[in-house]
JSON list of C-alpha atoms in Angstrom, two decimals:
[
{"chain": "A", "resi": 122, "resn": "MET", "atom": "CA", "xyz": [0.21, 0.18, 0.06]},
{"chain": "A", "resi": 123, "resn": "PHE", "atom": "CA", "xyz": [2.87, 2.31, 0.82]},
{"chain": "A", "resi": 124, "resn": "GLU", "atom": "CA", "xyz": [4.32, 2.15, -2.38]},
{"chain": "A", "resi": 125, "resn": "ALA", "atom": "CA", "xyz": [1.20, 2.62, -4.46]},
{"chain": "A", "resi": 126, "resn": "LEU", "atom": "CA", "xyz": [0.97, 5.61, -2.45]},
{"chain": "A", "resi": 127, "resn": "SER", "atom": "CA", "xyz": [4.68, 6.75, -2.92]},
{"chain": "A", "resi": 128, "resn": "ALA", "atom": "CA", "xyz": [3.78, 6.10, -6.73]},
{"chain": "A", "resi": 129, "resn": "LYS", "atom": "CA", "xyz": [1.01, 8.31, -7.10]},
{"chain": "A", "resi": 130, "resn": "VAL", "atom": "CA", "xyz": [3.02, 11.16, -4.95]},
{"chain": "A", "resi": 131, "resn": "PHE", "atom": "CA", "xyz": [5.72, 10.76, -7.40]},
{"chain": "A", "resi": 132, "resn": "THR", "atom": "CA", "xyz": [3.86, 10.76, -10.54]},
{"chain": "A", "resi": 133, "resn": "THR", "atom": "CA", "xyz": [2.02, 13.93, -9.06]},
{"chain": "A", "resi": 134, "resn": "LEU", "atom": "CA", "xyz": [5.30, 15.53, -8.74]},
{"chain": "A", "resi": 135, "resn": "ALA", "atom": "CA", "xyz": [6.66, 14.64, -11.80]},
{"chain": "A", "resi": 136, "resn": "SER", "atom": "CA", "xyz": [3.30, 16.05, -14.05]},
{"chain": "A", "resi": 137, "resn": "VAL", "atom": "CA", "xyz": [3.68, 19.18, -11.81]},
{"chain": "A", "resi": 138, "resn": "SER", "atom": "CA", "xyz": [7.50, 19.48, -12.30]},
{"chain": "A", "resi": 139, "resn": "MET", "atom": "CA", "xyz": [6.97, 19.13, -16.20]},
{"chain": "A", "resi": 140, "resn": "PHE", "atom": "CA", "xyz": [3.90, 21.37, -16.29]},
{"chain": "A", "resi": 141, "resn": "LEU", "atom": "CA", "xyz": [5.77, 24.24, -14.15]},
{"chain": "A", "resi": 142, "resn": "PHE", "atom": "CA", "xyz": [9.41, 23.49, -16.31]},
{"chain": "A", "resi": 143, "resn": "SER", "atom": "CA", "xyz": [7.89, 23.44, -19.56]},
{"chain": "A", "resi": 144, "resn": "SER", "atom": "CA", "xyz": [6.25, 25.37, -22.30]},
{"chain": "A", "resi": 145, "resn": "TYR", "atom": "CA", "xyz": [2.35, 25.72, -21.30]},
{"chain": "A", "resi": 146, "resn": "THR", "atom": "CA", "xyz": [-0.54, 25.82, -24.06]},
{"chain": "A", "resi": 147, "resn": "GLY", "atom": "CA", "xyz": [-2.50, 28.42, -21.91]},
{"chain": "A", "resi": 148, "resn": "ASN", "atom": "CA", "xyz": [-6.45, 29.13, -21.95]},
{"chain": "A", "resi": 149, "resn": "ASP", "atom": "CA", "xyz": [-8.94, 31.81, -23.45]},
{"chain": "A", "resi": 150, "resn": "PRO", "atom": "CA", "xyz": [-11.32, 31.59, -20.40]},
{"chain": "A", "resi": 151, "resn": "GLY", "atom": "CA", "xyz": [-14.76, 33.69, -21.06]},
{"chain": "A", "resi": 152, "resn": "PHE", "atom": "CA", "xyz": [-18.16, 33.60, -19.20]},
{"chain": "A", "resi": 153, "resn": "SER", "atom": "CA", "xyz": [-21.28, 32.30, -20.57]},
{"chain": "A", "resi": 154, "resn": "LYS", "atom": "CA", "xyz": [-24.39, 34.31, -20.53]},
{"chain": "A", "resi": 155, "resn": "LEU", "atom": "CA", "xyz": [-25.04, 36.38, -17.23]},
{"chain": "A", "resi": 156, "resn": "THR", "atom": "CA", "xyz": [-28.53, 36.04, -16.06]},
{"chain": "A", "resi": 157, "resn": "SER", "atom": "CA", "xyz": [-30.29, 37.39, -12.95]},
{"chain": "A", "resi": 158, "resn": "ARG", "atom": "CA", "xyz": [-33.22, 36.92, -11.29]},
{"chain": "A", "resi": 159, "resn": "VAL", "atom": "CA", "xyz": [-35.05, 39.72, -8.89]},
{"chain": "A", "resi": 160, "resn": "GLY", "atom": "CA", "xyz": [-36.42, 38.34, -5.82]},
{"chain": "A", "resi": 161, "resn": "GLU", "atom": "CA", "xyz": [-38.25, 40.46, -3.19]},
{"chain": "A", "resi": 162, "resn": "ASN", "atom": "CA", "xyz": [-35.11, 40.86, -0.89]},
{"chain": "A", "resi": 163, "resn": "TYR", "atom": "CA", "xyz": [-32.58, 38.98, -3.00]},
{"chain": "A", "resi": 164, "resn": "LEU", "atom": "CA", "xyz": [-31.01, 39.27, -6.57]},
{"chain": "A", "resi": 165, "resn": "GLN", "atom": "CA", "xyz": [-29.54, 35.89, -7.91]},
{"chain": "A", "resi": 166, "resn": "VAL", "atom": "CA", "xyz": [-27.16, 36.47, -10.15]},
{"chain": "A", "resi": 167, "resn": "GLN", "atom": "CA", "xyz": [-25.64, 33.10, -12.69]},
{"chain": "A", "resi": 168, "resn": "THR", "atom": "CA", "xyz": [-22.82, 32.30, -14.96]},
{"chain": "A", "resi": 169, "resn": "LYS", "atom": "CA", "xyz": [-20.62, 30.06, -15.91]},
{"chain": "A", "resi": 170, "resn": "LEU", "atom": "CA", "xyz": [-16.35, 29.92, -17.04]},
{"chain": "A", "resi": 171, "resn": "GLU", "atom": "CA", "xyz": [-15.90, 28.41, -20.24]},
{"chain": "A", "resi": 172, "resn": "ASN", "atom": "CA", "xyz": [-12.68, 27.27, -21.67]},
{"chain": "A", "resi": 173, "resn": "ALA", "atom": "CA", "xyz": [-10.97, 28.06, -18.25]},
{"chain": "A", "resi": 174, "resn": "PHE", "atom": "CA", "xyz": [-10.01, 24.51, -17.09]},
{"chain": "A", "resi": 175, "resn": "THR", "atom": "CA", "xyz": [-8.54, 22.77, -19.89]},
{"chain": "A", "resi": 176, "resn": "ASN", "atom": "CA", "xyz": [-5.17, 21.81, -21.23]},
{"chain": "A", "resi": 177, "resn": "ASP", "atom": "CA", "xyz": [-2.50, 22.14, -18.13]},
{"chain": "A", "resi": 178, "resn": "PHE", "atom": "CA", "xyz": [-5.21, 22.38, -15.79]},
{"chain": "A", "resi": 179, "resn": "SER", "atom": "CA", "xyz": [-5.24, 18.46, -15.05]},
{"chain": "A", "resi": 180, "resn": "ASP", "atom": "CA", "xyz": [-1.53, 18.10, -13.82]},
{"chain": "A", "resi": 181, "resn": "VAL", "atom": "CA", "xyz": [-2.21, 21.48, -11.78]},
{"chain": "A", "resi": 182, "resn": "PHE", "atom": "CA", "xyz": [-5.74, 19.76, -9.82]},
{"chain": "A", "resi": 183, "resn": "SER", "atom": "CA", "xyz": [-3.65, 16.75, -9.55]},
{"chain": "A", "resi": 184, "resn": "SER", "atom": "CA", "xyz": [-0.92, 17.99, -7.58]},
{"chain": "A", "resi": 185, "resn": "GLY", "atom": "CA", "xyz": [-2.83, 18.01, -3.98]},
{"chain": "A", "resi": 186, "resn": "VAL", "atom": "CA", "xyz": [-2.37, 21.83, -3.68]},
{"chain": "A", "resi": 187, "resn": "SER", "atom": "CA", "xyz": [-5.47, 23.60, -2.88]},
{"chain": "A", "resi": 188, "resn": "ILE", "atom": "CA", "xyz": [-6.48, 25.48, -6.04]},
{"chain": "A", "resi": 189, "resn": "PRO", "atom": "CA", "xyz": [-8.48, 28.80, -5.61]},
{"chain": "A", "resi": 190, "resn": "VAL", "atom": "CA", "xyz": [-10.75, 30.57, -8.36]},
{"chain": "A", "resi": 191, "resn": "VAL", "atom": "CA", "xyz": [-11.90, 34.02, -7.21]},
{"chain": "A", "resi": 192, "resn": "TYR", "atom": "CA", "xyz": [-15.02, 35.49, -8.20]},
{"chain": "A", "resi": 193, "resn": "LYS", "atom": "CA", "xyz": [-15.87, 39.01, -8.10]},
{"chain": "A", "resi": 194, "resn": "LEU", "atom": "CA", "xyz": [-19.47, 40.51, -8.31]},
{"chain": "A", "resi": 195, "resn": "SER", "atom": "CA", "xyz": [-19.85, 44.10, -8.21]},
{"chain": "A", "resi": 196, "resn": "ILE", "atom": "CA", "xyz": [-23.39, 46.08, -8.76]},
{"chain": "A", "resi": 197, "resn": "THR", "atom": "CA", "xyz": [-22.68, 49.55, -9.86]},
{"chain": "A", "resi": 198, "resn": "SER", "atom": "CA", "xyz": [-25.22, 52.66, -10.84]},
{"chain": "A", "resi": 199, "resn": "GLY", "atom": "CA", "xyz": [-23.06, 55.14, -13.08]},
{"chain": "A", "resi": 200, "resn": "LYS", "atom": "CA", "xyz": [-19.66, 55.57, -11.39]},
{"chain": "A", "resi": 201, "resn": "SER", "atom": "CA", "xyz": [-21.41, 54.53, -7.57]},
{"chain": "A", "resi": 202, "resn": "THR", "atom": "CA", "xyz": [-20.64, 51.11, -6.39]},
{"chain": "A", "resi": 203, "resn": "LEU", "atom": "CA", "xyz": [-23.62, 49.80, -4.86]},
{"chain": "A", "resi": 204, "resn": "LEU", "atom": "CA", "xyz": [-22.40, 46.21, -3.98]},
{"chain": "A", "resi": 205, "resn": "GLU", "atom": "CA", "xyz": [-18.89, 44.68, -4.72]},
{"chain": "A", "resi": 206, "resn": "LYS", "atom": "CA", "xyz": [-18.25, 40.96, -2.85]},
{"chain": "A", "resi": 207, "resn": "ARG", "atom": "CA", "xyz": [-15.50, 38.78, -3.37]},
{"chain": "A", "resi": 208, "resn": "PHE", "atom": "CA", "xyz": [-16.12, 34.77, -3.36]},
{"chain": "A", "resi": 209, "resn": "ILE", "atom": "CA", "xyz": [-13.21, 32.42, -3.39]},
{"chain": "A", "resi": 210, "resn": "ASN", "atom": "CA", "xyz": [-13.98, 28.54, -4.34]},
{"chain": "A", "resi": 211, "resn": "ARG", "atom": "CA", "xyz": [-11.29, 25.94, -3.68]},
{"chain": "A", "resi": 212, "resn": "VAL", "atom": "CA", "xyz": [-10.65, 22.52, -4.99]},
{"chain": "A", "resi": 213, "resn": "ARG", "atom": "CA", "xyz": [-7.35, 20.44, -3.58]},
{"chain": "A", "resi": 214, "resn": "TYR", "atom": "CA", "xyz": [-7.18, 17.04, -4.86]},
{"chain": "A", "resi": 215, "resn": "ASP", "atom": "CA", "xyz": [-6.90, 14.09, -2.39]},
{"chain": "A", "resi": 216, "resn": "HIS", "atom": "CA", "xyz": [-4.61, 11.09, -3.46]},
{"chain": "A", "resi": 217, "resn": "THR", "atom": "CA", "xyz": [-5.06, 8.52, -1.32]},
{"chain": "A", "resi": 218, "resn": "LYS", "atom": "CA", "xyz": [-8.83, 8.63, -1.35]},
{"chain": "A", "resi": 219, "resn": "GLY", "atom": "CA", "xyz": [-8.88, 9.89, -5.04]},
{"chain": "A", "resi": 220, "resn": "VAL", "atom": "CA", "xyz": [-11.32, 12.84, -4.13]},
{"chain": "A", "resi": 221, "resn": "TYR", "atom": "CA", "xyz": [-11.67, 16.64, -5.04]},
{"chain": "A", "resi": 222, "resn": "PHE", "atom": "CA", "xyz": [-12.91, 18.30, -2.30]},
{"chain": "A", "resi": 223, "resn": "LEU", "atom": "CA", "xyz": [-14.15, 21.80, -3.41]},
{"chain": "A", "resi": 224, "resn": "SER", "atom": "CA", "xyz": [-15.28, 24.76, -1.26]},
{"chain": "A", "resi": 225, "resn": "LEU", "atom": "CA", "xyz": [-17.85, 26.86, -3.14]},
{"chain": "A", "resi": 226, "resn": "GLU", "atom": "CA", "xyz": [-17.94, 30.11, -0.86]},
{"chain": "A", "resi": 227, "resn": "THR", "atom": "CA", "xyz": [-20.30, 31.16, -3.90]},
{"chain": "A", "resi": 228, "resn": "THR", "atom": "CA", "xyz": [-23.09, 28.82, -2.87]},
{"chain": "A", "resi": 229, "resn": "ASN", "atom": "CA", "xyz": [-21.71, 28.00, 0.87]},
{"chain": "A", "resi": 230, "resn": "ARG", "atom": "CA", "xyz": [-21.46, 24.04, -0.27]},
{"chain": "A", "resi": 231, "resn": "GLU", "atom": "CA", "xyz": [-18.51, 21.56, 0.41]},
{"chain": "A", "resi": 232, "resn": "LEU", "atom": "CA", "xyz": [-18.66, 18.62, -2.06]},
{"chain": "A", "resi": 233, "resn": "GLU", "atom": "CA", "xyz": [-16.23, 15.61, -2.52]},
{"chain": "A", "resi": 234, "resn": "LEU", "atom": "CA", "xyz": [-16.52, 14.31, -6.41]},
{"chain": "A", "resi": 235, "resn": "THR", "atom": "CA", "xyz": [-14.36, 11.40, -7.69]},
{"chain": "A", "resi": 236, "resn": "SER", "atom": "CA", "xyz": [-14.93, 12.86, -11.66]},
{"chain": "A", "resi": 237, "resn": "GLN", "atom": "CA", "xyz": [-12.28, 15.55, -12.81]},
{"chain": "A", "resi": 238, "resn": "ALA", "atom": "CA", "xyz": [-15.05, 16.62, -14.95]},
{"chain": "A", "resi": 239, "resn": "GLN", "atom": "CA", "xyz": [-17.65, 16.69, -12.57]},
{"chain": "A", "resi": 240, "resn": "MET", "atom": "CA", "xyz": [-15.54, 19.03, -10.65]},
{"chain": "A", "resi": 241, "resn": "VAL", "atom": "CA", "xyz": [-14.71, 21.23, -13.01]},
{"chain": "A", "resi": 242, "resn": "ALA", "atom": "CA", "xyz": [-18.29, 21.84, -13.67]},
{"chain": "A", "resi": 243, "resn": "GLN", "atom": "CA", "xyz": [-18.69, 22.65, -10.31]},
{"chain": "A", "resi": 244, "resn": "LEU", "atom": "CA", "xyz": [-15.80, 25.11, -9.91]},
{"chain": "A", "resi": 245, "resn": "SER", "atom": "CA", "xyz": [-16.70, 26.91, -12.86]},
{"chain": "A", "resi": 246, "resn": "ALA", "atom": "CA", "xyz": [-20.33, 27.71, -12.13]},
{"chain": "A", "resi": 247, "resn": "PHE", "atom": "CA", "xyz": [-20.93, 31.18, -10.51]},
{"chain": "A", "resi": 248, "resn": "ALA", "atom": "CA", "xyz": [-24.35, 31.40, -8.93]},
{"chain": "A", "resi": 249, "resn": "CYS", "atom": "CA", "xyz": [-25.14, 33.51, -5.78]},
{"chain": "A", "resi": 250, "resn": "SER", "atom": "CA", "xyz": [-27.83, 35.38, -3.77]},
{"chain": "A", "resi": 251, "resn": "VAL", "atom": "CA", "xyz": [-27.05, 38.92, -2.78]},
{"chain": "A", "resi": 252, "resn": "PRO", "atom": "CA", "xyz": [-29.24, 41.49, -0.79]},
{"chain": "A", "resi": 253, "resn": "TYR", "atom": "CA", "xyz": [-30.43, 44.71, -2.93]},
{"chain": "A", "resi": 254, "resn": "ASN", "atom": "CA", "xyz": [-32.29, 47.84, -3.18]},
{"chain": "A", "resi": 255, "resn": "ARG", "atom": "CA", "xyz": [-35.02, 48.53, -5.60]},
{"chain": "A", "resi": 256, "resn": "ASN", "atom": "CA", "xyz": [-34.29, 52.14, -5.14]},
{"chain": "A", "resi": 257, "resn": "TRP", "atom": "CA", "xyz": [-31.10, 51.56, -7.12]},
{"chain": "A", "resi": 258, "resn": "GLY", "atom": "CA", "xyz": [-33.13, 51.83, -10.19]},
{"chain": "A", "resi": 259, "resn": "LYS", "atom": "CA", "xyz": [-30.75, 51.17, -13.52]},
{"chain": "A", "resi": 260, "resn": "VAL", "atom": "CA", "xyz": [-27.79, 49.07, -12.47]},
{"chain": "A", "resi": 261, "resn": "THR", "atom": "CA", "xyz": [-25.07, 47.05, -13.86]},
{"chain": "A", "resi": 262, "resn": "VAL", "atom": "CA", "xyz": [-24.13, 43.61, -12.74]},
{"chain": "A", "resi": 263, "resn": "LYS", "atom": "CA", "xyz": [-20.25, 42.34, -13.34]},
{"chain": "A", "resi": 264, "resn": "VAL", "atom": "CA", "xyz": [-18.61, 39.26, -12.76]},
{"chain": "A", "resi": 265, "resn": "GLU", "atom": "CA", "xyz": [-15.09, 38.63, -12.87]},
{"chain": "A", "resi": 266, "resn": "ALA", "atom": "CA", "xyz": [-12.87, 35.83, -12.54]},
{"chain": "A", "resi": 267, "resn": "SER", "atom": "CA", "xyz": [-9.29, 35.26, -11.53]},
{"chain": "A", "resi": 268, "resn": "LEU", "atom": "CA", "xyz": [-6.67, 32.80, -10.28]},
{"chain": "A", "resi": 269, "resn": "SER", "atom": "CA", "xyz": [-4.37, 33.25, -7.20]},
{"chain": "A", "resi": 270, "resn": "SER", "atom": "CA", "xyz": [-0.55, 32.49, -6.72]},
{"chain": "A", "resi": 271, "resn": "VAL", "atom": "CA", "xyz": [0.21, 29.15, -5.29]},
{"chain": "A", "resi": 272, "resn": "ARG", "atom": "CA", "xyz": [2.85, 27.53, -3.80]},
{"chain": "A", "resi": 273, "resn": "PHE", "atom": "CA", "xyz": [4.14, 23.85, -4.83]},
{"chain": "A", "resi": 274, "resn": "GLN", "atom": "CA", "xyz": [6.95, 21.97, -2.80]},
{"chain": "A", "resi": 275, "resn": "GLN", "atom": "CA", "xyz": [8.94, 21.20, -5.91]},
{"chain": "A", "resi": 276, "resn": "VAL", "atom": "CA", "xyz": [9.21, 24.96, -6.72]},
{"chain": "A", "resi": 277, "resn": "LYS", "atom": "CA", "xyz": [10.58, 27.50, -3.63]},
{"chain": "A", "resi": 278, "resn": "GLU", "atom": "CA", "xyz": [8.69, 30.64, -5.64]},
{"chain": "A", "resi": 279, "resn": "PRO", "atom": "CA", "xyz": [4.92, 31.15, -5.47]},
{"chain": "A", "resi": 280, "resn": "VAL", "atom": "CA", "xyz": [3.60, 30.23, -9.26]},
{"chain": "A", "resi": 281, "resn": "ASP", "atom": "CA", "xyz": [1.00, 32.47, -10.60]},
{"chain": "A", "resi": 282, "resn": "LEU", "atom": "CA", "xyz": [-1.59, 30.52, -12.28]},
{"chain": "A", "resi": 283, "resn": "MET", "atom": "CA", "xyz": [-2.72, 33.57, -14.19]},
{"chain": "A", "resi": 284, "resn": "VAL", "atom": "CA", "xyz": [-0.13, 33.13, -16.79]},
{"chain": "A", "resi": 285, "resn": "LEU", "atom": "CA", "xyz": [-2.58, 29.88, -17.78]},
{"chain": "A", "resi": 286, "resn": "TRP", "atom": "CA", "xyz": [-5.37, 32.31, -18.56]},
{"chain": "A", "resi": 287, "resn": "LYS", "atom": "CA", "xyz": [-2.27, 34.30, -20.25]},
{"chain": "A", "resi": 288, "resn": "TYR", "atom": "CA", "xyz": [-3.23, 37.41, -17.70]},
{"chain": "A", "resi": 289, "resn": "HIS", "atom": "CA", "xyz": [-7.01, 37.73, -18.76]},
{"chain": "A", "resi": 290, "resn": "LYS", "atom": "CA", "xyz": [-9.21, 37.97, -16.35]},
{"chain": "A", "resi": 291, "resn": "PRO", "atom": "CA", "xyz": [-13.04, 36.82, -17.80]},
{"chain": "A", "resi": 292, "resn": "LYS", "atom": "CA", "xyz": [-15.62, 39.52, -17.29]},
{"chain": "A", "resi": 293, "resn": "ILE", "atom": "CA", "xyz": [-19.17, 39.87, -18.22]},
{"chain": "A", "resi": 294, "resn": "SER", "atom": "CA", "xyz": [-21.71, 42.24, -17.58]},
{"chain": "A", "resi": 295, "resn": "ASN", "atom": "CA", "xyz": [-25.45, 43.24, -18.10]},
{"chain": "A", "resi": 296, "resn": "THR", "atom": "CA", "xyz": [-27.48, 46.23, -17.20]},
{"chain": "A", "resi": 297, "resn": "LEU", "atom": "CA", "xyz": [-31.04, 45.52, -15.39]},
{"chain": "A", "resi": 298, "resn": "ASP", "atom": "CA", "xyz": [-33.47, 47.70, -14.01]},
{"chain": "A", "resi": 299, "resn": "LEU", "atom": "CA", "xyz": [-34.68, 47.02, -10.57]},
{"chain": "A", "resi": 300, "resn": "LYS", "atom": "CA", "xyz": [-37.43, 48.95, -10.25]},
{"chain": "A", "resi": 301, "resn": "GLN", "atom": "CA", "xyz": [-39.37, 47.44, -13.03]},
{"chain": "A", "resi": 302, "resn": "GLU", "atom": "CA", "xyz": [-38.33, 43.93, -12.49]},
{"chain": "A", "resi": 303, "resn": "SER", "atom": "CA", "xyz": [-40.53, 41.71, -10.66]}
]
């Protein structure tokens, strides 16, 4: 059993090392359509990252390091910021259990998934509910995503994962009139 675990750890270290010291492809992430639904007291906002976690991310996710994805939601009216909220969703792979642990701050949920595809789908989805004031009237709702730097055991310096998004922060926005929505 110890040999199998050692082999998994060695394979992961080799994968991450190859990723960190070789050329990378990079992704061109974007968001799907931003949808909003106005409730009595809360505004629900949904969208999904697309083309964000392909190419080299398989090695990054299987590294065992906690990988944060930062979502920033802002609601503005003209030049005034009415609400700004930051959410961090995290994923960490546990080699011994073969499970991805997801902490989704956007929906306040913790998940354990064995499939990388399911994990990516959950990590890519942005959905949240925030309080709003109907008197805000016409507003612009904007969602932006970014990646943080992480520290891999094999590398002395933190690695800025934004390099995998070609240093592009995907953004999407939508305008709505809160007075007219029901």
